[in-house]
Amino acid sequence: MVNVAGTKQTLIAVVDEVHVEKTDEQTLRGLKLNHRERRFIKFSSVEYQGQLYMTPQDFIESVTDSEPRPRLKRRVLTERDLERFMQETPLLSKGSPDMFRTIFDKGIISYTEYLFLLSILTKPQTGFRIAFNMFDTDGNERVDKEEFLVLEKIFSTARRDRLNRALEGAVKQTEGEDGEVEEVLEDELQKSHVVDTTLLLHFFGKKGKQDLKFEEFKMFMENLQTEVLEIEFNEFSKGLPAITELDFAKILLRYTYLQSDQYEMYLERLLDRIPEGRGITFTEFKSFCQFLNTLDDFAIAMRMYTLADQPISQEEFHRAVKICTGTELSPHIVDTVFKIFDDDGDGQLSYKEFIAIMRDRLHRGFKQQQVREGWEGFKACLKEEMRQDVQQPSLT
């Protein structure tokens, strides 16, 4: 399958990306990287003492864009840079839905924090308390810096074990003529030294002595979700208070792995059914995206509510959403969803198709088994075109 969101930019960026990927492959020689690791490396624009970091802007781009901004090389940070970043990091009480955009490139995010932030984007509000309790190891309703750093230890240990298993064969191949094993390059995603990142400074203060309370943790998670959604919405709204129904459909489908003709089919279907829409506000858009964070619960509700995989009506859809989220979606946005995914226009929705496509949207292209980017994406596109040419009936 071809990632619709990334296809247009892939050919433009392929030369630069091959150069960057080649450099990264040389730097991280011998390491078998998963998709999140590769994406972190691709978007991280700074390094300090040999370890790669994202800036807050890098993180935003990694979840809203298919490719990073073109760059010649990563910026090597100094102690003075980190001191300046410390001054730029707002206090926890000053957090807001535009914090990452305000800090921009004057901050750093580690790989383990990147994984943590990704998980926040798909957390329903009911999961905020569970996430907090996982950090609160002593159960005192507060998280201190040491408890938060347990996250890094957990990810580091699991990752190190996986890499050690992957490197066993690589180490054998680096034996010299005298039988000694050459040293494998140190992993640049997780070194042993600890730096006060933007998150650590924001959560626990410059001296690292502050505690993080649940309400503060919850507010941070809500702000981050809102900020990413605002960026996506503003990309299409162009400063207006609403986006078109067609733009809404494009946002929903941008991270899916549909064939281009399937993608166009959904958009054309919507245009035929809503020739003149009234638009979708940010409040409606945000509510729908928050509902998507409860997609697993919605799937369970649908399996229990319908028999024999029967399609569902708008009334049944509304009821299931309220059961899962405790809130109601606007009738207009539900009607728009049905006009996108109602195959034959009978007012019924095949929830299996809807859930499958929305899962791609929810994970923002991070399903490893489906993702094809850069050079691999180019080759996949080429193979798909060749396959379709072969399948075309001969005219002679």
mmCIF file of C-alpha atoms in Angstrom:
data_model
loop_
_atom_site.group_PDB
_atom_site.id
_atom_site.type_symbol
_atom_site.label_atom_id
_atom_site.label_comp_id
_atom_site.label_asym_id
_atom_site.label_seq_id
_atom_site.Cartn_x
_atom_site.Cartn_y
_atom_site.Cartn_z
ATOM 1 C CA MET A 1 0.000 0.000 0.000
ATOM 2 C CA VAL A 2 1.090 3.602 -0.588
ATOM 3 C CA ASN A 3 0.965 6.200 2.157
ATOM 4 C CA VAL A 4 -1.250 8.879 0.605
ATOM 5 C CA ALA A 5 0.071 11.564 2.954
ATOM 6 C CA GLY A 6 3.677 10.957 2.021
ATOM 7 C CA THR A 7 3.468 10.210 -1.692
ATOM 8 C CA LYS A 8 3.613 13.821 -2.941
ATOM 9 C CA GLN A 9 6.667 14.711 -0.874
ATOM 10 C CA THR A 10 8.542 11.446 -1.304
ATOM 11 C CA LEU A 11 9.858 12.073 -4.809
ATOM 12 C CA ILE A 12 10.861 15.654 -3.956
ATOM 13 C CA ALA A 13 12.784 14.676 -0.838
ATOM 14 C CA VAL A 14 14.224 11.350 -1.998
ATOM 15 C CA VAL A 15 17.710 12.655 -2.888
ATOM 16 C CA ASP A 16 18.190 14.560 0.369
ATOM 17 C CA GLU A 17 16.659 11.744 2.378
ATOM 18 C CA VAL A 18 18.876 9.059 0.856
ATOM 19 C CA HIS A 19 21.890 11.191 1.816
ATOM 20 C CA VAL A 20 20.640 11.662 5.394
ATOM 21 C CA GLU A 21 19.642 8.016 5.770
ATOM 22 C CA LYS A 22 22.982 6.877 4.430
ATOM 23 C CA THR A 23 24.784 9.033 6.998
ATOM 24 C CA ASP A 24 22.561 7.706 9.784
ATOM 25 C CA GLU A 25 23.078 4.136 8.677
ATOM 26 C CA GLN A 26 26.835 4.658 8.808
ATOM 27 C CA THR A 27 26.570 6.293 12.226
ATOM 28 C CA LEU A 28 24.323 3.571 13.641
ATOM 29 C CA ARG A 29 26.069 0.717 11.873
ATOM 30 C CA GLY A 30 25.080 -2.703 13.114
ATOM 31 C CA LEU A 31 21.896 -1.587 14.896
ATOM 32 C CA LYS A 32 18.586 -3.034 13.764
ATOM 33 C CA LEU A 33 16.201 -0.105 14.148
ATOM 34 C CA ASN A 34 12.446 -0.232 14.374
ATOM 35 C CA HIS A 35 10.190 2.334 12.700
ATOM 36 C CA ARG A 36 9.950 4.721 15.645
ATOM 37 C CA GLU A 37 13.712 4.713 16.061
ATOM 38 C CA ARG A 38 14.235 5.442 12.370
ATOM 39 C CA ARG A 39 11.673 8.246 12.476
ATOM 40 C CA PHE A 40 13.267 9.793 15.559
ATOM 41 C CA ILE A 41 16.651 9.742 13.843
ATOM 42 C CA LYS A 42 15.182 11.231 10.669
ATOM 43 C CA PHE A 43 13.504 14.169 12.429
ATOM 44 C CA SER A 44 16.010 14.879 15.218
ATOM 45 C CA SER A 45 17.910 18.030 14.256
ATOM 46 C CA VAL A 46 20.310 18.452 17.206
ATOM 47 C CA GLU A 47 22.850 16.406 19.156
ATOM 48 C CA TYR A 48 24.723 16.829 22.383
ATOM 49 C CA GLN A 49 27.801 14.818 23.388
ATOM 50 C CA GLY A 50 27.089 12.329 20.622
ATOM 51 C CA GLN A 51 23.431 11.718 21.535
ATOM 52 C CA LEU A 52 20.582 12.689 19.226
ATOM 53 C CA TYR A 53 17.698 14.858 20.412
ATOM 54 C CA MET A 54 14.563 16.324 18.924
ATOM 55 C CA THR A 55 13.595 19.924 19.448
ATOM 56 C CA PRO A 56 9.928 20.573 20.335
ATOM 57 C CA GLN A 57 9.455 21.718 16.746
ATOM 58 C CA ASP A 58 11.007 18.475 15.487
ATOM 59 C CA PHE A 59 8.461 16.506 17.494
ATOM 60 C CA ILE A 60 5.526 18.511 16.134
ATOM 61 C CA GLU A 61 6.767 17.977 12.585
ATOM 62 C CA SER A 62 7.289 14.249 13.176
ATOM 63 C CA VAL A 63 3.583 13.773 13.938
ATOM 64 C CA THR A 64 2.151 16.234 11.401
ATOM 65 C CA ASP A 65 4.483 15.921 8.385
ATOM 66 C CA SER A 66 5.671 12.955 6.378
ATOM 67 C CA GLU A 67 9.204 14.342 5.940
ATOM 68 C CA PRO A 68 11.458 16.627 8.022
ATOM 69 C CA ARG A 69 12.518 20.042 6.824
ATOM 70 C CA PRO A 70 15.589 19.896 4.545
ATOM 71 C CA ARG A 71 18.827 20.382 6.476
ATOM 72 C CA LEU A 72 22.502 20.057 5.679
ATOM 73 C CA LYS A 73 23.493 18.593 9.033
ATOM 74 C CA ARG A 74 22.450 18.408 12.650
ATOM 75 C CA ARG A 75 23.265 21.216 15.016
ATOM 76 C CA VAL A 76 25.786 20.295 17.725
ATOM 77 C CA LEU A 77 24.697 21.830 21.009
ATOM 78 C CA THR A 78 26.991 23.302 23.645
ATOM 79 C CA GLU A 79 26.640 23.795 27.391
ATOM 80 C CA ARG A 80 25.742 27.413 26.706
ATOM 81 C CA ASP A 81 22.890 26.279 24.433
ATOM 82 C CA LEU A 82 21.496 24.079 27.199
ATOM 83 C CA GLU A 83 21.701 26.922 29.698
ATOM 84 C CA ARG A 84 19.786 29.139 27.272
ATOM 85 C CA PHE A 85 17.191 26.399 26.748
ATOM 86 C CA MET A 86 16.709 26.232 30.508
ATOM 87 C CA GLN A 87 15.743 29.905 30.542
ATOM 88 C CA GLU A 88 13.312 29.376 27.635
ATOM 89 C CA THR A 89 11.459 26.479 29.305
ATOM 90 C CA PRO A 90 8.228 27.676 30.972
ATOM 91 C CA LEU A 91 7.193 26.689 34.477
ATOM 92 C CA LEU A 92 4.593 23.950 34.788
ATOM 93 C CA SER A 93 2.044 26.552 35.890
ATOM 94 C CA LYS A 94 2.678 28.416 32.617
ATOM 95 C CA GLY A 95 1.919 25.449 30.353
ATOM 96 C CA SER A 96 -0.363 26.105 27.382
ATOM 97 C CA PRO A 97 -1.672 24.545 24.130
ATOM 98 C CA ASP A 98 1.025 26.400 22.190
ATOM 99 C CA MET A 99 4.019 25.593 24.401
ATOM 100 C CA PHE A 100 5.873 23.461 21.867
ATOM 101 C CA ARG A 101 5.367 26.073 19.167
ATOM 102 C CA THR A 102 6.548 28.828 21.500
ATOM 103 C CA ILE A 103 9.724 26.992 22.523
ATOM 104 C CA PHE A 104 10.217 25.966 18.876
ATOM 105 C CA ASP A 105 13.884 24.898 18.567
ATOM 106 C CA LYS A 106 15.078 26.107 21.975
ATOM 107 C CA GLY A 107 14.691 22.801 23.785
ATOM 108 C CA ILE A 108 15.519 19.093 23.578
ATOM 109 C CA ILE A 109 13.500 15.875 23.761
ATOM 110 C CA SER A 110 15.127 12.482 24.263
ATOM 111 C CA TYR A 111 14.141 9.297 22.451
ATOM 112 C CA THR A 112 12.360 7.821 25.481
ATOM 113 C CA GLU A 113 10.451 11.079 25.955
ATOM 114 C CA TYR A 114 9.531 10.938 22.272
ATOM 115 C CA LEU A 115 7.887 7.557 22.880
ATOM 116 C CA PHE A 116 6.118 8.969 25.927
ATOM 117 C CA LEU A 117 4.788 11.955 23.964
ATOM 118 C CA LEU A 118 3.584 9.705 21.145
ATOM 119 C CA SER A 119 1.614 7.645 23.635
ATOM 120 C CA ILE A 120 -0.036 10.820 24.974
ATOM 121 C CA LEU A 121 -1.478 11.654 21.552
ATOM 122 C CA THR A 122 -3.540 8.453 21.480
ATOM 123 C CA LYS A 123 -4.555 8.394 25.158
ATOM 124 C CA PRO A 124 -8.252 8.885 25.954
ATOM 125 C CA GLN A 125 -8.911 11.131 28.931
ATOM 126 C CA THR A 126 -9.923 8.071 30.936
ATOM 127 C CA GLY A 127 -6.362 6.798 30.439
ATOM 128 C CA PHE A 128 -4.665 9.893 31.903
ATOM 129 C CA ARG A 129 -5.023 8.596 35.463
ATOM 130 C CA ILE A 130 -3.635 5.186 34.510
ATOM 131 C CA ALA A 131 -0.605 6.792 32.879
ATOM 132 C CA PHE A 132 0.008 8.943 35.952
ATOM 133 C CA ASN A 133 -0.269 5.985 38.321
ATOM 134 C CA MET A 134 2.321 4.091 36.293
ATOM 135 C CA PHE A 135 4.828 6.833 37.153
ATOM 136 C CA ASP A 136 3.646 7.232 40.747
ATOM 137 C CA THR A 137 5.502 4.171 42.034
ATOM 138 C CA ASP A 138 5.114 4.989 45.742
ATOM 139 C CA GLY A 139 1.411 5.849 45.445
ATOM 140 C CA ASN A 140 1.632 9.267 47.119
ATOM 141 C CA GLU A 141 -0.341 11.030 44.342
ATOM 142 C CA ARG A 142 2.809 12.853 43.238
ATOM 143 C CA VAL A 143 5.529 12.030 40.710
ATOM 144 C CA ASP A 144 9.070 13.187 41.360
ATOM 145 C CA LYS A 145 11.952 13.389 38.923
ATOM 146 C CA GLU A 146 13.400 10.014 39.902
ATOM 147 C CA GLU A 147 10.063 8.289 39.393
ATOM 148 C CA PHE A 148 9.691 9.880 35.967
ATOM 149 C CA LEU A 149 13.181 8.733 34.980
ATOM 150 C CA VAL A 150 12.076 5.161 35.625
ATOM 151 C CA LEU A 151 10.409 5.458 32.212
ATOM 152 C CA GLU A 152 13.807 5.938 30.606
ATOM 153 C CA LYS A 153 15.253 2.976 32.476
ATOM 154 C CA ILE A 154 12.400 0.704 31.395
ATOM 155 C CA PHE A 155 12.685 1.669 27.720
ATOM 156 C CA SER A 156 16.479 1.636 27.804
ATOM 157 C CA THR A 157 16.680 -1.845 29.309
ATOM 158 C CA ALA A 158 14.148 -3.340 26.906
ATOM 159 C CA ARG A 159 15.792 -1.655 23.933
ATOM 160 C CA ARG A 160 19.290 -2.667 24.981
ATOM 161 C CA ASP A 161 18.215 -6.304 25.289
ATOM 162 C CA ARG A 162 16.673 -6.217 21.812
ATOM 163 C CA LEU A 163 19.740 -4.576 20.264
ATOM 164 C CA ASN A 164 22.108 -6.990 21.975
ATOM 165 C CA ARG A 165 20.243 -9.904 20.433
ATOM 166 C CA ALA A 166 20.311 -8.197 17.026
ATOM 167 C CA LEU A 167 24.019 -7.409 17.338
ATOM 168 C CA GLU A 168 25.168 -10.933 18.151
ATOM 169 C CA GLY A 169 25.600 -11.785 14.486
ATOM 170 C CA ALA A 170 27.067 -8.372 13.665
ATOM 171 C CA VAL A 171 29.751 -8.687 16.360
ATOM 172 C CA LYS A 172 30.910 -11.990 14.942
ATOM 173 C CA GLN A 173 31.332 -10.355 11.542
ATOM 174 C CA THR A 174 33.650 -7.677 12.930
ATOM 175 C CA GLU A 175 36.337 -10.050 14.147
ATOM 176 C CA GLY A 176 39.767 -8.980 12.916
ATOM 177 C CA GLU A 177 42.547 -11.179 11.560
ATOM 178 C CA ASP A 178 44.040 -11.543 15.016
ATOM 179 C CA GLY A 179 40.735 -12.864 16.365
ATOM 180 C CA GLU A 180 39.923 -9.780 18.451
ATOM 181 C CA VAL A 181 36.419 -8.369 18.185
ATOM 182 C CA GLU A 182 36.232 -4.752 17.055
ATOM 183 C CA GLU A 183 34.163 -2.368 19.169
ATOM 184 C CA VAL A 184 30.622 -1.764 17.920
ATOM 185 C CA LEU A 185 29.620 1.911 17.716
ATOM 186 C CA GLU A 186 27.765 3.193 20.755
ATOM 187 C CA ASP A 187 24.044 3.728 20.366
ATOM 188 C CA GLU A 188 23.357 7.402 19.714
ATOM 189 C CA LEU A 189 19.725 7.282 20.832
ATOM 190 C CA GLN A 190 20.350 6.349 24.452
ATOM 191 C CA LYS A 191 23.710 6.993 26.045
ATOM 192 C CA SER A 192 24.401 6.671 29.745
ATOM 193 C CA HIS A 193 24.695 10.378 30.607
ATOM 194 C CA VAL A 194 21.642 12.298 31.821
ATOM 195 C CA VAL A 195 20.777 15.791 30.548
ATOM 196 C CA ASP A 196 17.975 18.002 31.827
ATOM 197 C CA THR A 197 15.632 17.939 28.861
ATOM 198 C CA THR A 198 12.771 20.348 28.225
ATOM 199 C CA LEU A 199 10.247 17.956 29.781
ATOM 200 C CA LEU A 200 12.325 17.412 32.918
ATOM 201 C CA LEU A 201 12.736 21.169 33.371
ATOM 202 C CA HIS A 202 9.047 21.830 32.695
ATOM 203 C CA PHE A 203 7.808 19.105 35.060
ATOM 204 C CA PHE A 204 10.312 19.346 37.913
ATOM 205 C CA GLY A 205 11.882 22.800 37.714
ATOM 206 C CA LYS A 206 15.462 23.942 37.199
ATOM 207 C CA LYS A 207 16.669 22.246 40.372
ATOM 208 C CA GLY A 208 14.619 19.088 39.756
ATOM 209 C CA LYS A 209 13.002 19.276 43.208
ATOM 210 C CA GLN A 210 9.370 19.955 42.240
ATOM 211 C CA ASP A 211 6.727 17.238 42.258
ATOM 212 C CA LEU A 212 4.234 16.615 39.467
ATOM 213 C CA LYS A 213 0.593 16.383 40.582
ATOM 214 C CA PHE A 214 -2.094 14.567 38.629
ATOM 215 C CA GLU A 215 -4.049 17.694 37.670
ATOM 216 C CA GLU A 216 -0.847 19.236 36.286
ATOM 217 C CA PHE A 217 -0.013 16.015 34.420
ATOM 218 C CA LYS A 218 -3.545 15.869 33.003
ATOM 219 C CA MET A 219 -3.357 19.493 31.863
ATOM 220 C CA PHE A 220 -0.044 18.847 30.082
ATOM 221 C CA MET A 221 -1.530 15.884 28.210
ATOM 222 C CA GLU A 222 -4.645 17.833 27.228
ATOM 223 C CA ASN A 223 -2.532 20.779 26.069
ATOM 224 C CA LEU A 224 -0.301 18.588 23.899
ATOM 225 C CA GLN A 225 -3.252 16.857 22.248
ATOM 226 C CA THR A 226 -4.892 20.223 21.611
ATOM 227 C CA GLU A 227 -1.698 21.744 20.199
ATOM 228 C CA VAL A 228 -1.173 18.992 17.632
ATOM 229 C CA LEU A 229 -4.834 19.123 16.588
ATOM 230 C CA GLU A 230 -4.701 22.914 16.275
ATOM 231 C CA ILE A 231 -1.690 22.653 13.965
ATOM 232 C CA GLU A 232 -3.495 20.156 11.740
ATOM 233 C CA PHE A 233 -6.686 22.210 11.742
ATOM 234 C CA ASN A 234 -4.909 25.511 11.021
ATOM 235 C CA GLU A 235 -3.110 23.945 8.071
ATOM 236 C CA PHE A 236 -6.480 23.726 6.323
ATOM 237 C CA SER A 237 -8.454 26.561 7.926
ATOM 238 C CA LYS A 238 -6.022 29.303 6.789
ATOM 239 C CA GLY A 239 -7.069 31.492 9.697
ATOM 240 C CA LEU A 240 -10.816 30.935 9.252
ATOM 241 C CA PRO A 241 -12.984 29.563 12.097
ATOM 242 C CA ALA A 242 -13.947 26.410 10.177
ATOM 243 C CA ILE A 243 -12.629 23.934 7.623
ATOM 244 C CA THR A 244 -14.622 22.464 4.770
ATOM 245 C CA GLU A 245 -16.048 18.988 4.951
ATOM 246 C CA LEU A 246 -13.630 18.011 2.184
ATOM 247 C CA ASP A 247 -10.678 19.235 4.259
ATOM 248 C CA PHE A 248 -11.998 17.228 7.208
ATOM 249 C CA ALA A 249 -12.039 14.109 5.028
ATOM 250 C CA LYS A 250 -8.477 14.807 3.859
ATOM 251 C CA ILE A 251 -7.297 15.059 7.465
ATOM 252 C CA LEU A 252 -8.965 11.763 8.351
ATOM 253 C CA LEU A 253 -7.477 9.979 5.345
ATOM 254 C CA ARG A 254 -4.010 11.554 5.304
ATOM 255 C CA TYR A 255 -2.369 8.807 7.398
ATOM 256 C CA THR A 256 -4.136 5.887 5.755
ATOM 257 C CA TYR A 257 -2.543 3.359 3.443
ATOM 258 C CA LEU A 258 -5.107 3.424 0.672
ATOM 259 C CA GLN A 259 -4.464 3.085 -3.006
ATOM 260 C CA SER A 260 -4.693 6.489 -4.682
ATOM 261 C CA ASP A 261 -7.892 5.528 -6.503
ATOM 262 C CA GLN A 262 -9.514 4.495 -3.198
ATOM 263 C CA TYR A 263 -8.464 7.788 -1.622
ATOM 264 C CA GLU A 264 -10.004 9.760 -4.480
ATOM 265 C CA MET A 265 -13.158 7.644 -4.275
ATOM 266 C CA TYR A 266 -13.848 8.728 -0.689
ATOM 267 C CA LEU A 267 -13.337 12.396 -1.533
ATOM 268 C CA GLU A 268 -15.480 12.290 -4.669
ATOM 269 C CA ARG A 269 -18.234 10.477 -2.754
ATOM 270 C CA LEU A 270 -18.282 13.261 -0.171
ATOM 271 C CA LEU A 271 -18.329 16.004 -2.800
ATOM 272 C CA ASP A 272 -21.291 14.348 -4.536
ATOM 273 C CA ARG A 273 -23.235 14.137 -1.264
ATOM 274 C CA ILE A 274 -22.321 17.546 0.216
ATOM 275 C CA PRO A 275 -22.060 19.948 -2.733
ATOM 276 C CA GLU A 276 -22.244 22.959 -0.371
ATOM 277 C CA GLY A 277 -21.214 22.243 3.192
ATOM 278 C CA ARG A 278 -21.519 24.535 6.203
ATOM 279 C CA GLY A 279 -18.028 23.763 7.501
ATOM 280 C CA ILE A 280 -16.611 22.079 10.608
ATOM 281 C CA THR A 281 -15.361 24.102 13.580
ATOM 282 C CA PHE A 282 -12.285 23.303 15.642
ATOM 283 C CA THR A 283 -14.479 22.315 18.587
ATOM 284 C CA GLU A 284 -16.260 19.731 16.414
ATOM 285 C CA PHE A 285 -12.961 18.512 14.963
ATOM 286 C CA LYS A 286 -11.324 18.197 18.382
ATOM 287 C CA SER A 287 -14.291 16.297 19.817
ATOM 288 C CA PHE A 288 -14.166 13.817 16.964
ATOM 289 C CA CYS A 289 -10.408 13.270 17.355
ATOM 290 C CA GLN A 290 -10.841 12.742 21.103
ATOM 291 C CA PHE A 291 -13.461 10.142 20.273
ATOM 292 C CA LEU A 292 -10.925 8.373 18.050
ATOM 293 C CA ASN A 293 -8.730 7.907 21.122
ATOM 294 C CA THR A 294 -11.473 5.599 22.442
ATOM 295 C CA LEU A 295 -11.604 3.605 19.201
ATOM 296 C CA ASP A 296 -10.957 0.247 20.881
ATOM 297 C CA ASP A 297 -13.846 0.813 23.286
ATOM 298 C CA PHE A 298 -16.025 1.882 20.364
ATOM 299 C CA ALA A 299 -15.169 -1.331 18.511
ATOM 300 C CA ILE A 300 -16.221 -3.373 21.551
ATOM 301 C CA ALA A 301 -19.462 -1.404 21.822
ATOM 302 C CA MET A 302 -20.195 -2.044 18.162
ATOM 303 C CA ARG A 303 -19.570 -5.768 18.451
ATOM 304 C CA MET A 304 -21.926 -5.959 21.414
ATOM 305 C CA TYR A 305 -24.558 -3.653 19.946
ATOM 306 C CA THR A 306 -24.824 -5.120 16.478
ATOM 307 C CA LEU A 307 -25.512 -8.720 15.585
ATOM 308 C CA ALA A 308 -23.813 -10.572 12.766
ATOM 309 C CA ASP A 309 -21.708 -7.530 11.829
ATOM 310 C CA GLN A 310 -24.711 -5.542 10.688
ATOM 311 C CA PRO A 311 -24.098 -1.912 9.610
ATOM 312 C CA ILE A 312 -25.100 0.830 12.030
ATOM 313 C CA SER A 313 -27.287 3.911 11.714
ATOM 314 C CA GLN A 314 -26.375 7.460 12.740
ATOM 315 C CA GLU A 315 -28.529 7.112 15.850
ATOM 316 C CA GLU A 316 -26.686 3.960 16.890
ATOM 317 C CA PHE A 317 -23.344 5.620 16.134
ATOM 318 C CA HIS A 318 -24.253 8.593 18.348
ATOM 319 C CA ARG A 319 -25.262 6.285 21.184
ATOM 320 C CA ALA A 320 -22.056 4.222 21.006
ATOM 321 C CA VAL A 321 -19.883 7.363 21.016
ATOM 322 C CA LYS A 322 -21.654 8.701 24.106
ATOM 323 C CA ILE A 323 -21.213 5.358 25.860
ATOM 324 C CA CYS A 324 -17.465 5.394 25.140
ATOM 325 C CA THR A 325 -16.691 9.054 25.774
ATOM 326 C CA GLY A 326 -19.498 10.385 27.938
ATOM 327 C CA THR A 327 -19.976 13.222 25.452
ATOM 328 C CA GLU A 328 -21.889 13.699 22.225
ATOM 329 C CA LEU A 329 -20.561 14.526 18.775
ATOM 330 C CA SER A 330 -22.332 17.184 16.746
ATOM 331 C CA PRO A 331 -24.965 15.776 14.370
ATOM 332 C CA HIS A 332 -23.244 17.517 11.459
ATOM 333 C CA ILE A 333 -19.862 15.853 11.961
ATOM 334 C CA VAL A 334 -21.492 12.425 12.326
ATOM 335 C CA ASP A 335 -23.492 13.082 9.150
ATOM 336 C CA THR A 336 -20.246 14.038 7.377
ATOM 337 C CA VAL A 337 -18.544 10.832 8.542
ATOM 338 C CA PHE A 338 -21.453 8.791 7.204
ATOM 339 C CA LYS A 339 -21.322 10.589 3.858
ATOM 340 C CA ILE A 340 -17.634 9.661 3.610
ATOM 341 C CA PHE A 341 -17.899 6.013 4.651
ATOM 342 C CA ASP A 342 -21.491 5.032 3.752
ATOM 343 C CA ASP A 343 -20.754 2.921 0.707
ATOM 344 C CA ASP A 344 -24.159 2.791 -1.001
ATOM 345 C CA GLY A 345 -25.837 5.842 0.518
ATOM 346 C CA ASP A 346 -28.446 3.878 2.495
ATOM 347 C CA GLY A 347 -27.730 5.732 5.743
ATOM 348 C CA GLN A 348 -25.900 2.753 7.241
ATOM 349 C CA LEU A 349 -22.205 2.493 8.098
ATOM 350 C CA SER A 350 -20.001 -0.578 7.905
ATOM 351 C CA TYR A 351 -18.196 -0.024 11.200
ATOM 352 C CA LYS A 352 -15.403 -2.507 10.398
ATOM 353 C CA GLU A 353 -14.229 -0.453 7.423
ATOM 354 C CA PHE A 354 -14.567 2.755 9.420
ATOM 355 C CA ILE A 355 -12.579 1.401 12.383
ATOM 356 C CA ALA A 356 -9.820 -0.022 10.191
ATOM 357 C CA ILE A 357 -9.253 3.301 8.433
ATOM 358 C CA MET A 358 -9.541 5.355 11.632
ATOM 359 C CA ARG A 359 -6.900 3.179 13.306
ATOM 360 C CA ASP A 360 -4.440 4.344 10.649
ATOM 361 C CA ARG A 361 -5.468 7.925 11.372
ATOM 362 C CA LEU A 362 -5.119 7.395 15.124
ATOM 363 C CA HIS A 363 -1.602 5.965 14.873
ATOM 364 C CA ARG A 364 -0.535 8.676 12.403
ATOM 365 C CA GLY A 365 1.286 6.289 10.087
ATOM 366 C CA PHE A 366 3.196 4.525 12.870
ATOM 367 C CA LYS A 367 2.015 1.025 12.013
ATOM 368 C CA GLN A 368 5.365 -0.498 11.311
ATOM 369 C CA GLN A 369 4.181 -3.309 9.090
ATOM 370 C CA GLN A 370 2.562 -0.868 6.673
ATOM 371 C CA VAL A 371 4.865 2.129 6.627
ATOM 372 C CA ARG A 372 7.019 2.710 3.568
ATOM 373 C CA GLU A 373 8.947 5.950 3.443
ATOM 374 C CA GLY A 374 11.844 7.506 1.585
ATOM 375 C CA TRP A 375 13.693 5.214 -0.758
ATOM 376 C CA GLU A 376 11.625 2.213 0.321
ATOM 377 C CA GLY A 377 8.451 4.198 -0.374
ATOM 378 C CA PHE A 378 9.764 5.192 -3.801
ATOM 379 C CA LYS A 379 10.538 1.570 -4.675
ATOM 380 C CA ALA A 380 7.137 0.462 -3.385
ATOM 381 C CA CYS A 381 5.401 3.076 -5.525
ATOM 382 C CA LEU A 382 7.432 2.013 -8.560
ATOM 383 C CA LYS A 383 6.603 -1.672 -8.031
ATOM 384 C CA GLU A 384 2.919 -0.830 -7.644
ATOM 385 C CA GLU A 385 2.909 1.145 -10.916
ATOM 386 C CA MET A 386 4.693 -1.689 -12.712
ATOM 387 C CA ARG A 387 2.246 -4.212 -11.296
ATOM 388 C CA GLN A 388 -0.707 -2.174 -12.530
ATOM 389 C CA ASP A 389 0.881 -1.773 -15.981
ATOM 390 C CA VAL A 390 1.280 -5.526 -16.223
ATOM 391 C CA GLN A 391 -2.356 -6.038 -15.249
ATOM 392 C CA GLN A 392 -3.634 -3.633 -17.920
ATOM 393 C CA PRO A 393 -5.302 -5.545 -20.763
ATOM 394 C CA SER A 394 -3.520 -5.397 -24.060
ATOM 395 C CA LEU A 395 -5.128 -3.237 -26.781
ATOM 396 C CA THR A 396 -3.604 -5.175 -29.621
#
